[in-house]
């Protein structure tokens, strides 16, 4: 063997850097099969490891906040559910609560119960979607088929009540647009019971799978203090060990009357986030069952003036959206239209912490981390 | 054969029928799911509505292997160049379905400062599916209408013109603009 | 993995009135009068004092506002801008809101990224939408808008092109004549 070959062999065996490496900047998206929507990532790679990853947002920026100033309080409901498009009813509820606080409108008990039922069914629909899509991004095509089977049944229940499958426009200041039809309670209960029977399937299919565990346990660990600093909320915050749920901490509607738990994770890695998602579905199903069986009689809307003109004032009202803390800061100057309506969306804060998670991760882990961050691009970009 | 000869070849009717039949029942659909409509799009690919029974196979890996592009969702000014680039990467013959009111005409964002009012401002569209969001059955209806269009297509015309001559975009639900 | 019922130890939670008193005590003359609106503690702060106030709110163990909710700006036209910062104390169960009025013509104030890293994106958005500059911000580039976008969209002086052609027709109730009502 020549001395040159011997030298190369020696260098290779000792792992010394005879290899000269350069960092590469890779652009992922905005259109990409693995990213969830039009989120663009610019990552600097050193071989297979990510040195730095920055999300570039704004590809779905539609200017909601400016548009909300051009419409009156009945017309804004049309736009509100199109930001986080998977949780239609949950987006409309804090906006109505803002108006009800400013105008001091009282909401009847039946309307509150119905709002809770619709909101929790929507939460289940949202979580089912992410249950399916997380598996799809990691290469598993079965969970998404199962998830949509459950979604279809609950969506037909929502459609029976509200007329829409995804964007409902059903919440009005003071209550609901109209009362639920006969048969809604039965159909919703049927959907919930089917879901409860199917949840062990979701648990075993992915969480019991060795490959899934290898890809997600220990990957994308989010420490709790970092999460709080960035304003991360929702299942992601709870997976990092912080037991903060606005339905318990700062109850709105009548969540304080229902009996449910808050699932909390340990380490804040991708596996914990998925675990929290599945457990939350169980808790939401509990709430829906309690509310459906205890639904009081009454009116579906309170006493609301025909023309909604808010008194001048400012109000900040928030709710626990399926993805996190959604809030509206409403500034009113006495007109029929809002003067300024700031929308605080959960995914905006959740995604701003992604650069910390991507640092030092491998390229395939990047997909697992993004898939577990449970964001909706319309929510980031508004 | 040379490209200039394509326009002069006389295809027997049975051959052109066969080619069109093959092309319409094996559409590879490139999903450009941008916003809320993409959720209904995914729902149409799921077992309940099952777009695969029409021969449409969703989710190919890249635009270079796709025949059909479904633009589902709002087209923003920042995203528009990317859409154009993706459309240009698709090989001919290619078809575009615009799904949802945002990509038809701007939709609820008709007065926004950063939304392109309709994807037909950037790329030519064959079928418009209205709705906000359209039901999965609406998208299926759009695909069936597109398949009828393809069946009645003259491939020579498509090659000769840039696609603009003889192309009459179809709007679902109106029964107008040719086709069945 | 565990399931825990409830959220916080109730002995740690503080009523908004008591919290508001603590805030006035700790911050003294750094803030204006505190008030309680809808169960939340609100105070006015001068722009130059904002980072100091937020730092005390975050690091003081009794106040413990470790959660950054949001930062936004409001365009009051002739009266200048106003920046609103909302923090939350998870352990105490109180939301704290700070209103920072800027004098007419003033378009800059110190950045909060030194105290809360999460303020980064919020400030970038306020900067591109209103034209406000945040001093000492590490990367005040455009977040949402395309690179070649001209103007600051959220200013009241930025008129939407489509709306100048077709203005808001006013509140139309069923039964009212079309085009009537207030514009």
Coordinates of N, CA and C in Angstrom, one line a residue, chain A residues 13-223:
Chain A
X13 N -9.7 6.9 9.6 CA -10.0 6.1 10.8 C -9.9 7.0 12.0
X14 N -9.0 7.9 12.0 CA -8.9 8.8 13.3 C -10.0 9.8 13.3
X15 N -10.8 10.0 12.2 CA -11.9 10.9 12.1 C -11.4 12.4 12.1
X16 N -10.1 12.5 11.8 CA -9.6 13.9 11.7 C -10.1 14.6 10.5
X17 N -10.2 15.9 10.5 CA -10.9 16.6 9.4 C -10.0 16.8 8.2
X18 N -9.8 15.7 7.4 CA -9.2 16.0 6.1 C -10.3 16.4 5.2
X19 N -11.6 16.2 5.6 CA -12.7 16.6 4.7 C -13.0 18.0 5.0
X20 N -13.0 18.8 3.9 CA -13.3 20.2 4.0 C -14.8 20.3 3.8
X21 N -15.6 20.8 4.8 CA -17.0 20.9 4.6 C -17.5 22.3 4.5
X22 N -18.5 22.5 3.8 CA -19.1 23.9 3.7 C -20.5 23.8 4.1
X23 N -21.0 24.9 4.6 CA -22.5 24.9 4.9 C -23.3 25.3 3.7
X24 N -24.5 24.7 3.7 CA -25.3 24.9 2.5 C -26.6 25.5 3.0
X25 N -27.1 26.4 2.2 CA -28.4 27.0 2.6 C -29.5 26.3 1.7
X26 N -30.4 25.7 2.4 CA -31.5 25.0 1.7 C -32.8 25.7 1.9
X27 N -33.5 25.9 0.8 CA -34.8 26.6 0.9 C -35.9 25.6 0.8
X28 N -36.7 25.5 1.8 CA -37.8 24.5 1.8 C -39.1 25.2 1.7
X29 N -39.9 25.0 0.6 CA -41.1 25.7 0.5 C -41.0 26.9 -0.4
X30 N -42.1 27.7 -0.5 CA -43.3 27.6 0.3 C -44.2 26.5 -0.2
X31 N -44.0 25.9 -1.4 CA -44.8 24.8 -1.7 C -44.0 23.6 -1.6
X32 N -44.4 22.7 -0.7 CA -43.5 21.5 -0.4 C -44.5 20.4 0.1
X33 N -44.3 19.2 -0.3 CA -45.2 18.2 0.2 C -45.1 17.9 1.7
X34 N -43.9 18.3 2.3 CA -43.7 17.9 3.7 C -44.2 19.0 4.6
X35 N -44.2 20.2 4.2 CA -44.6 21.3 5.1 C -46.1 21.4 5.1
X36 N -46.6 21.9 6.2 CA -48.0 21.9 6.4 C -48.6 23.3 5.9
X37 N -48.8 23.4 4.6 CA -49.2 24.7 4.1 C -48.1 25.5 3.6
X38 N -48.3 26.8 3.4 CA -47.3 27.6 2.7 C -46.4 28.3 3.7
X39 N -45.6 27.5 4.4 CA -44.6 28.0 5.3 C -43.3 27.7 4.7
X40 N -42.5 28.7 4.6 CA -41.2 28.6 4.0 C -40.1 28.5 5.0
X41 N -39.2 27.6 4.9 CA -38.1 27.5 5.8 C -36.8 27.7 5.1
X42 N -35.9 28.6 5.6 CA -34.6 28.7 5.1 C -33.6 28.1 6.1
X43 N -33.0 27.0 5.8 CA -32.2 26.3 6.7 C -30.7 26.3 6.2
X44 N -29.8 26.5 7.2 CA -28.4 26.4 6.9 C -28.0 25.0 7.4
X45 N -27.5 24.2 6.4 CA -27.1 22.8 6.8 C -25.6 22.6 6.8
X46 N -25.2 21.9 7.8 CA -23.8 21.4 7.8 C -23.9 19.9 7.6
X47 N -23.8 19.4 6.4 CA -24.0 18.0 6.2 C -25.5 17.7 6.4
X48 N -25.8 16.8 7.4 CA -27.1 16.4 7.7 C -27.7 17.2 8.9
X49 N -26.9 18.0 9.5 CA -27.4 18.7 10.7 C -27.8 20.2 10.3
X50 N -28.8 20.6 11.0 CA -29.3 22.0 10.8 C -28.5 22.9 11.7
X51 N -27.8 23.9 11.1 CA -27.1 24.9 11.9 C -28.1 26.0 12.4
X52 N -28.9 26.4 11.4 CA -29.8 27.5 11.7 C -31.0 27.4 10.8
X53 N -32.2 27.5 11.4 CA -33.4 27.4 10.5 C -34.3 28.6 10.8
X54 N -34.7 29.3 9.8 CA -35.6 30.4 10.0 C -36.9 30.2 9.2
X55 N -38.0 30.3 9.8 CA -39.2 30.3 9.0 C -39.5 31.7 8.4
X56 N -39.9 31.7 7.1 CA -40.2 32.9 6.4 C -41.8 32.8 6.3
X57 N -42.4 33.8 6.9 CA -43.9 33.7 6.9 C -44.4 34.9 6.0
X58 N -45.7 34.9 5.8 CA -46.3 36.0 5.0 C -46.8 35.5 3.7
X59 N -46.7 34.2 3.4 CA -47.2 33.8 2.1 C -48.7 33.6 2.1
X60 N -49.3 33.7 3.3 CA -50.8 33.6 3.4 C -51.3 34.9 4.1
X61 N -50.5 36.0 4.0 CA -51.0 37.2 4.7 C -52.0 37.8 3.9
X62 N -53.2 37.9 4.4 CA -54.3 38.5 3.6 C -54.8 39.8 4.2
X63 N -54.2 40.3 5.2 CA -54.6 41.6 5.8 C -55.8 41.6 6.6
X64 N -56.1 40.6 7.4 CA -57.3 40.5 8.2 C -57.5 41.8 9.0
X65 N -56.5 42.2 9.7 CA -56.7 43.3 10.6 C -57.2 44.6 9.9
X66 N -56.7 44.8 8.7 CA -57.2 46.0 8.0 C -58.6 45.7 7.5
X67 N -58.9 44.5 7.1 CA -60.2 44.2 6.6 C -61.3 44.3 7.7
X68 N -60.9 43.9 8.9 CA -61.9 43.9 10.0 C -62.3 45.3 10.3
X69 N -61.5 46.3 9.9 CA -61.9 47.7 10.2 C -62.9 48.2 9.2
X70 N -63.1 47.4 8.1 CA -64.0 47.9 7.0 C -65.4 47.2 7.1
X71 N -65.6 46.3 8.1 CA -66.8 45.6 8.2 C -67.5 45.8 9.5
X72 N -68.8 45.7 9.6 CA -69.4 45.9 10.9 C -69.4 44.6 11.7
X73 N -69.9 44.7 12.9 CA -69.7 43.6 13.9 C -70.4 42.3 13.5
X74 N -71.4 42.4 12.6 CA -72.0 41.2 12.1 C -71.2 40.6 11.0
X75 N -70.6 41.5 10.2 CA -69.9 41.0 9.0 C -68.5 40.4 9.3
X76 N -67.9 40.8 10.5 CA -66.6 40.3 10.7 C -66.6 38.9 11.0
X77 N -67.7 38.3 11.4 CA -67.7 36.8 11.6 C -67.3 36.0 10.4
X78 N -67.6 36.6 9.2 CA -67.2 35.9 8.0 C -65.7 35.7 7.9
X79 N -65.0 36.8 8.3 CA -63.5 36.7 8.2 C -62.8 36.0 9.3
X80 N -63.5 36.0 10.5 CA -62.8 35.6 11.7 C -62.4 34.1 11.6
X81 N -63.4 33.3 11.1 CA -63.1 31.8 11.1 C -62.2 31.4 10.0
X82 N -61.8 32.4 9.2 CA -60.9 32.0 8.1 C -59.4 32.2 8.4
X83 N -59.1 32.6 9.6 CA -57.7 32.7 10.0 C -57.2 31.3 10.4
X84 N -57.7 30.8 11.5 CA -57.4 29.4 11.8 C -58.6 28.6 11.3
X85 N -58.4 28.1 10.1 CA -59.5 27.5 9.4 C -60.0 26.1 9.9
X86 N -59.3 25.6 10.9 CA -59.7 24.3 11.4 C -60.6 24.4 12.6
X87 N -60.6 25.6 13.2 CA -61.4 25.7 14.4 C -62.4 26.8 14.3
X88 N -63.4 26.6 13.4 CA -64.3 27.7 13.1 C -65.0 28.4 14.2
X89 N -65.7 27.6 15.1 CA -66.5 28.2 16.1 C -65.7 28.8 17.2
X90 N -64.5 28.2 17.5 CA -63.7 28.8 18.5 C -63.1 30.2 18.2
X91 N -63.0 30.5 16.9 CA -62.6 31.8 16.5 C -63.6 32.9 16.7
X92 N -64.9 32.4 16.6 CA -65.9 33.4 16.7 C -66.3 33.8 18.1
X93 N -66.1 32.8 19.0 CA -66.5 33.0 20.4 C -65.9 34.2 21.1
X94 N -64.5 34.3 21.1 CA -64.0 35.5 21.8 C -64.4 36.8 21.2
X95 N -64.7 36.8 19.9 CA -65.1 38.1 19.3 C -66.5 38.5 19.9
X96 N -67.4 37.5 19.9 CA -68.7 37.8 20.5 C -68.6 38.1 22.0
X97 N -67.7 37.5 22.7 CA -67.5 37.8 24.1 C -67.1 39.3 24.3
X98 N -66.2 39.7 23.4 CA -65.7 41.1 23.4 C -66.9 42.0 23.3
X99 N -67.8 41.8 22.3 CA -68.9 42.7 22.1 C -69.9 42.6 23.3
X100 N -70.1 41.3 23.8 CA -71.0 41.2 24.9 C -70.5 41.9 26.2
X101 N -69.1 41.9 26.4 CA -68.6 42.6 27.5 C -68.8 44.1 27.4
X102 N -68.5 44.7 26.2 CA -68.6 46.1 26.0 C -70.1 46.6 26.1
X103 N -71.0 45.8 25.5 CA -72.4 46.2 25.5 C -73.2 45.6 26.7
X104 N -72.5 44.8 27.5 CA -73.1 44.2 28.7 C -74.4 43.5 28.3
X105 N -74.3 42.6 27.4 CA -75.4 41.7 26.9 C -75.3 40.4 27.7
X106 N -76.4 39.9 28.2 CA -76.4 38.7 28.9 C -76.7 37.5 27.9
X107 N -76.0 36.5 28.1 CA -76.2 35.3 27.2 C -77.0 34.2 28.0
X108 N -78.1 33.8 27.4 CA -78.9 32.7 28.2 C -78.1 31.4 28.3
X109 N -78.5 30.6 29.3 CA -77.8 29.4 29.7 C -77.7 28.4 28.5
X110 N -78.9 28.3 27.8 CA -78.9 27.3 26.8 C -77.9 27.7 25.7
X111 N -77.8 29.0 25.4 CA -76.9 29.4 24.4 C -75.4 29.1 24.8
X112 N -75.2 29.3 26.1 CA -73.8 29.1 26.5 C -73.5 27.6 26.4
X113 N -74.4 26.7 26.8 CA -74.2 25.3 26.7 C -73.9 24.9 25.2
X114 N -74.8 25.5 24.3 CA -74.6 25.1 22.9 C -73.3 25.6 22.4
X115 N -72.9 26.8 22.8 CA -71.6 27.3 22.4 C -70.5 26.3 22.8
X116 N -70.6 25.9 24.1 CA -69.6 24.9 24.5 C -69.6 23.7 23.7
X117 N -70.8 23.2 23.4 CA -70.8 21.9 22.7 C -70.2 22.1 21.3
X118 N -70.6 23.2 20.6 CA -70.0 23.4 19.3 C -68.5 23.6 19.3
X119 N -68.1 24.3 20.3 CA -66.7 24.6 20.4 C -65.9 23.4 20.7
X120 N -66.4 22.5 21.5 CA -65.6 21.3 21.8 C -65.7 20.3 20.7
X121 N -66.8 20.2 20.0 CA -66.8 19.3 18.8 C -65.8 19.9 17.8
X122 N -65.7 21.2 17.7 CA -64.7 21.8 16.8 C -63.3 21.5 17.2
X123 N -63.1 21.4 18.5 CA -61.7 21.1 19.0 C -61.4 19.7 18.6
X124 N -62.3 18.8 18.7 CA -62.1 17.4 18.3 C -61.8 17.3 16.9
X125 N -62.5 18.1 16.0 CA -62.3 18.1 14.6 C -60.8 18.6 14.3
X126 N -60.4 19.6 15.0 CA -59.1 20.2 14.8 C -58.0 19.2 15.2
X127 N -58.2 18.5 16.4 CA -57.2 17.6 16.8 C -57.1 16.4 15.9
X128 N -58.3 15.9 15.4 CA -58.3 14.8 14.5 C -57.5 15.1 13.3
X129 N -57.6 16.3 12.8 CA -56.9 16.7 11.6 C -55.4 16.6 11.8
X130 N -54.9 17.1 13.0 CA -53.5 17.0 13.2 C -53.0 15.7 13.5
X131 N -53.9 14.9 14.2 CA -53.5 13.5 14.4 C -53.2 12.8 13.0
X132 N -54.1 13.1 12.1 CA -53.9 12.5 10.8 C -52.6 13.0 10.0
X133 N -52.5 14.4 10.1 CA -51.4 14.9 9.2 C -50.1 14.7 9.8
X134 N -50.0 14.6 11.1 CA -48.7 14.3 11.7 C -48.2 12.9 11.2
X135 N -49.1 11.9 11.2 CA -48.7 10.6 10.7 C -48.3 10.7 9.3
X136 N -49.1 11.5 8.5 CA -48.9 11.6 7.0 C -47.5 12.1 6.8
X137 N -47.1 13.1 7.6 CA -45.8 13.7 7.3 C -44.6 12.8 7.6
X138 N -44.9 11.9 8.6 CA -43.8 10.9 8.9 C -43.9 9.7 8.0
X139 N -44.9 9.7 7.1 CA -44.9 8.5 6.2 C -46.0 7.5 6.4
X140 N -46.8 7.8 7.5 CA -47.9 6.8 7.7 C -49.2 7.3 7.1
X141 N -49.7 6.5 6.2 CA -50.9 7.0 5.5 C -52.2 6.5 6.1
X142 N -52.2 5.6 7.0 CA -53.4 5.1 7.6 C -54.1 6.0 8.6
X143 N -53.3 6.6 9.5 CA -54.0 7.4 10.5 C -54.8 8.5 9.9
X144 N -54.4 9.1 8.8 CA -55.2 10.2 8.2 C -56.5 9.7 7.7
X145 N -56.5 8.5 7.2 CA -57.8 7.9 6.7 C -58.8 7.7 7.9
X146 N -58.2 7.1 9.0 CA -59.1 6.9 10.2 C -59.6 8.3 10.7
X147 N -58.7 9.2 10.7 CA -59.0 10.5 11.3 C -60.2 11.2 10.5
X148 N -60.1 11.1 9.2 CA -61.1 11.7 8.4 C -62.4 10.9 8.5
X149 N -62.4 9.7 8.8 CA -63.6 8.9 9.0 C -64.4 9.5 10.2
X150 N -63.6 9.8 11.3 CA -64.3 10.4 12.5 C -64.7 11.8 12.2
X151 N -63.9 12.5 11.4 CA -64.2 13.9 11.1 C -65.5 14.0 10.3
X152 N -65.7 13.1 9.4 CA -66.9 13.2 8.6 C -68.2 13.1 9.4
X153 N -68.2 12.2 10.4 CA -69.4 12.0 11.2 C -69.7 13.3 12.0
X154 N -68.6 13.8 12.6 CA -68.8 15.0 13.5 C -69.1 16.2 12.6
X155 N -68.5 16.3 11.4 CA -68.8 17.4 10.5 C -70.2 17.4 10.1
X156 N -70.8 16.2 9.9 CA -72.2 16.2 9.5 C -73.1 16.6 10.6
X157 N -72.7 16.3 11.9 CA -73.4 16.9 13.0 C -73.4 18.4 13.0
X158 N -72.2 19.0 12.8 CA -72.0 20.4 12.7 C -72.8 21.0 11.6
X159 N -72.9 20.2 10.5 CA -73.6 20.8 9.3 C -75.1 20.8 9.6
X160 N -75.5 19.8 10.4 CA -77.0 19.7 10.7 C -77.3 21.0 11.5
X161 N -76.5 21.4 12.4 CA -76.8 22.5 13.3 C -76.6 23.8 12.6
X162 N -75.4 24.0 11.9 CA -75.0 25.3 11.4 C -75.1 25.5 9.9
X163 N -75.1 24.4 9.2 CA -75.2 24.5 7.7 C -73.8 24.5 7.1
X164 N -72.7 24.5 7.9 CA -71.4 24.6 7.2 C -70.6 23.4 7.7
X165 N -69.6 23.1 6.9 CA -68.7 22.0 7.3 C -67.4 22.6 7.9
X166 N -67.0 23.7 7.6 CA -65.8 24.2 8.1 C -65.9 25.7 8.6
X167 N -66.5 26.5 7.9 CA -66.7 27.9 8.3 C -68.2 28.1 8.6
X168 N -68.5 28.4 9.9 CA -69.8 28.2 10.3 C -70.6 29.6 10.4
X169 N -70.0 30.6 10.9 CA -70.6 31.9 11.0 C -71.9 31.8 11.8
X170 N -71.8 31.1 13.0 CA -73.0 30.7 13.7 C -73.1 31.5 15.0
X171 N -72.0 32.1 15.5 CA -72.1 32.7 16.8 C -72.4 34.2 16.6
X172 N -73.4 34.6 17.3 CA -73.8 36.1 17.2 C -73.5 36.7 18.6
X173 N -73.3 38.0 18.7 CA -73.2 38.6 20.0 C -74.5 38.3 20.8
X174 N -74.5 37.7 21.9 CA -75.7 37.4 22.6 C -76.2 35.9 22.5
X175 N -75.5 35.1 21.7 CA -75.9 33.7 21.6 C -75.6 33.1 20.3
X176 N -76.5 32.4 19.7 CA -76.3 31.8 18.5 C -77.3 32.3 17.4
X177 N -77.0 32.0 16.2 CA -77.8 32.5 15.1 C -79.2 31.9 15.2
X178 N -79.3 30.6 15.4 CA -80.6 29.9 15.6 C -80.4 28.7 16.5
X179 N -81.5 28.2 16.9 CA -81.5 27.0 17.8 C -81.1 25.8 17.0
X180 N -80.7 24.7 17.8 CA -80.3 23.5 17.1 C -81.5 22.7 16.7
X181 N -81.4 22.0 15.5 CA -82.6 21.3 15.1 C -82.8 20.0 15.9
X182 N -83.9 19.4 15.7 CA -84.2 18.1 16.4 C -83.3 17.1 15.8
X183 N -82.7 16.2 16.6 CA -81.8 15.2 16.0 C -80.4 15.5 16.1
X184 N -80.1 16.8 16.4 CA -78.7 17.1 16.6 C -78.0 16.4 17.8
X185 N -78.8 16.4 18.9 CA -78.2 15.8 20.1 C -77.9 14.3 19.8
X186 N -78.8 13.6 19.1 CA -78.5 12.2 18.9 C -77.3 12.0 18.0
X187 N -77.3 12.8 16.9 CA -76.2 12.6 15.9 C -74.9 13.0 16.6
X188 N -74.9 14.0 17.4 CA -73.6 14.4 18.0 C -73.1 13.3 19.0
X189 N -74.1 12.8 19.8 CA -73.7 11.8 20.7 C -73.2 10.5 20.0
X190 N -73.8 10.2 18.9 CA -73.4 9.1 18.1 C -71.9 9.3 17.6
X191 N -71.7 10.5 17.2 CA -70.3 10.8 16.7 C -69.3 10.7 17.8
X192 N -69.7 11.3 19.0 CA -68.8 11.3 20.1 C -68.5 9.9 20.6
X193 N -69.5 9.0 20.6 CA -69.3 7.7 21.1 C -68.5 6.9 20.2
X194 N -68.7 7.1 18.8 CA -67.8 6.4 17.9 C -66.3 6.9 18.1
X195 N -66.2 8.2 18.4 CA -64.8 8.7 18.5 C -64.2 8.1 19.8
X196 N -64.9 8.0 20.9 CA -64.3 7.4 22.1 C -63.9 5.9 21.8
X197 N -64.7 5.2 21.0 CA -64.4 3.9 20.7 C -63.1 3.8 19.9
X198 N -62.9 4.8 19.0 CA -61.8 4.8 18.1 C -60.5 5.3 18.6
X199 N -60.5 6.0 19.7 CA -59.3 6.7 20.2 C -58.2 5.6 20.6
X200 N -58.5 4.5 21.2 CA -57.5 3.5 21.4 C -56.8 3.1 20.1
X201 N -57.5 3.1 19.0 CA -56.9 2.8 17.7 C -55.8 3.8 17.4
X202 N -56.1 5.1 17.6 CA -55.1 6.2 17.3 C -53.9 6.0 18.2
X203 N -54.2 5.6 19.5 CA -53.1 5.5 20.4 C -52.1 4.4 20.0
X204 N -52.7 3.3 19.7 CA -51.9 2.1 19.4 C -51.2 2.2 18.0
X205 N -51.9 2.8 17.1 CA -51.4 2.9 15.7 C -50.1 3.6 15.6
X206 N -50.1 4.8 16.2 CA -48.8 5.6 16.1 C -48.0 5.5 17.4
X207 N -48.6 5.8 18.5 CA -47.8 5.9 19.8 C -47.2 4.5 20.1
X208 N -47.8 3.4 19.7 CA -47.3 2.1 20.0 C -46.3 1.7 19.0
X209 N -46.1 2.5 17.9 CA -45.2 2.1 16.8 C -43.8 2.4 17.1
X210 N -42.9 1.5 17.0 CA -41.5 1.7 17.3 C -40.8 2.7 16.5
X211 N -41.2 2.8 15.2 CA -40.6 3.7 14.3 C -41.0 5.1 14.7
X212 N -42.3 5.3 15.0 CA -42.8 6.6 15.4 C -42.1 7.1 16.7
X213 N -41.9 6.1 17.6 CA -41.2 6.5 18.9 C -39.8 6.9 18.6
X214 N -39.1 6.2 17.7 CA -37.7 6.5 17.4 C -37.6 7.9 16.8
X215 N -38.6 8.3 16.0 CA -38.6 9.5 15.3 C -39.0 10.7 16.1
X216 N -39.7 10.5 17.2 CA -40.3 11.6 17.9 C -39.9 11.7 19.4
X217 N -39.4 10.6 20.0 CA -39.1 10.8 21.4 C -37.7 11.5 21.5
X218 N -37.7 12.6 22.3 CA -36.4 13.3 22.4 C -36.2 14.3 21.3
X219 N -37.1 14.4 20.4 CA -36.9 15.2 19.2 C -37.6 16.5 19.4
X220 N -36.9 17.7 19.3 CA -37.6 18.9 19.4 C -38.1 19.3 20.8
X221 N -37.2 19.1 21.7 CA -37.6 19.3 23.1 C -37.7 20.8 23.3
X222 N -38.8 21.3 23.9 CA -39.1 22.7 24.1 C -39.1 22.9 25.6
X223 N -38.1 23.6 26.2 CA -38.2 23.9 27.6 C -39.3 24.8 28.0

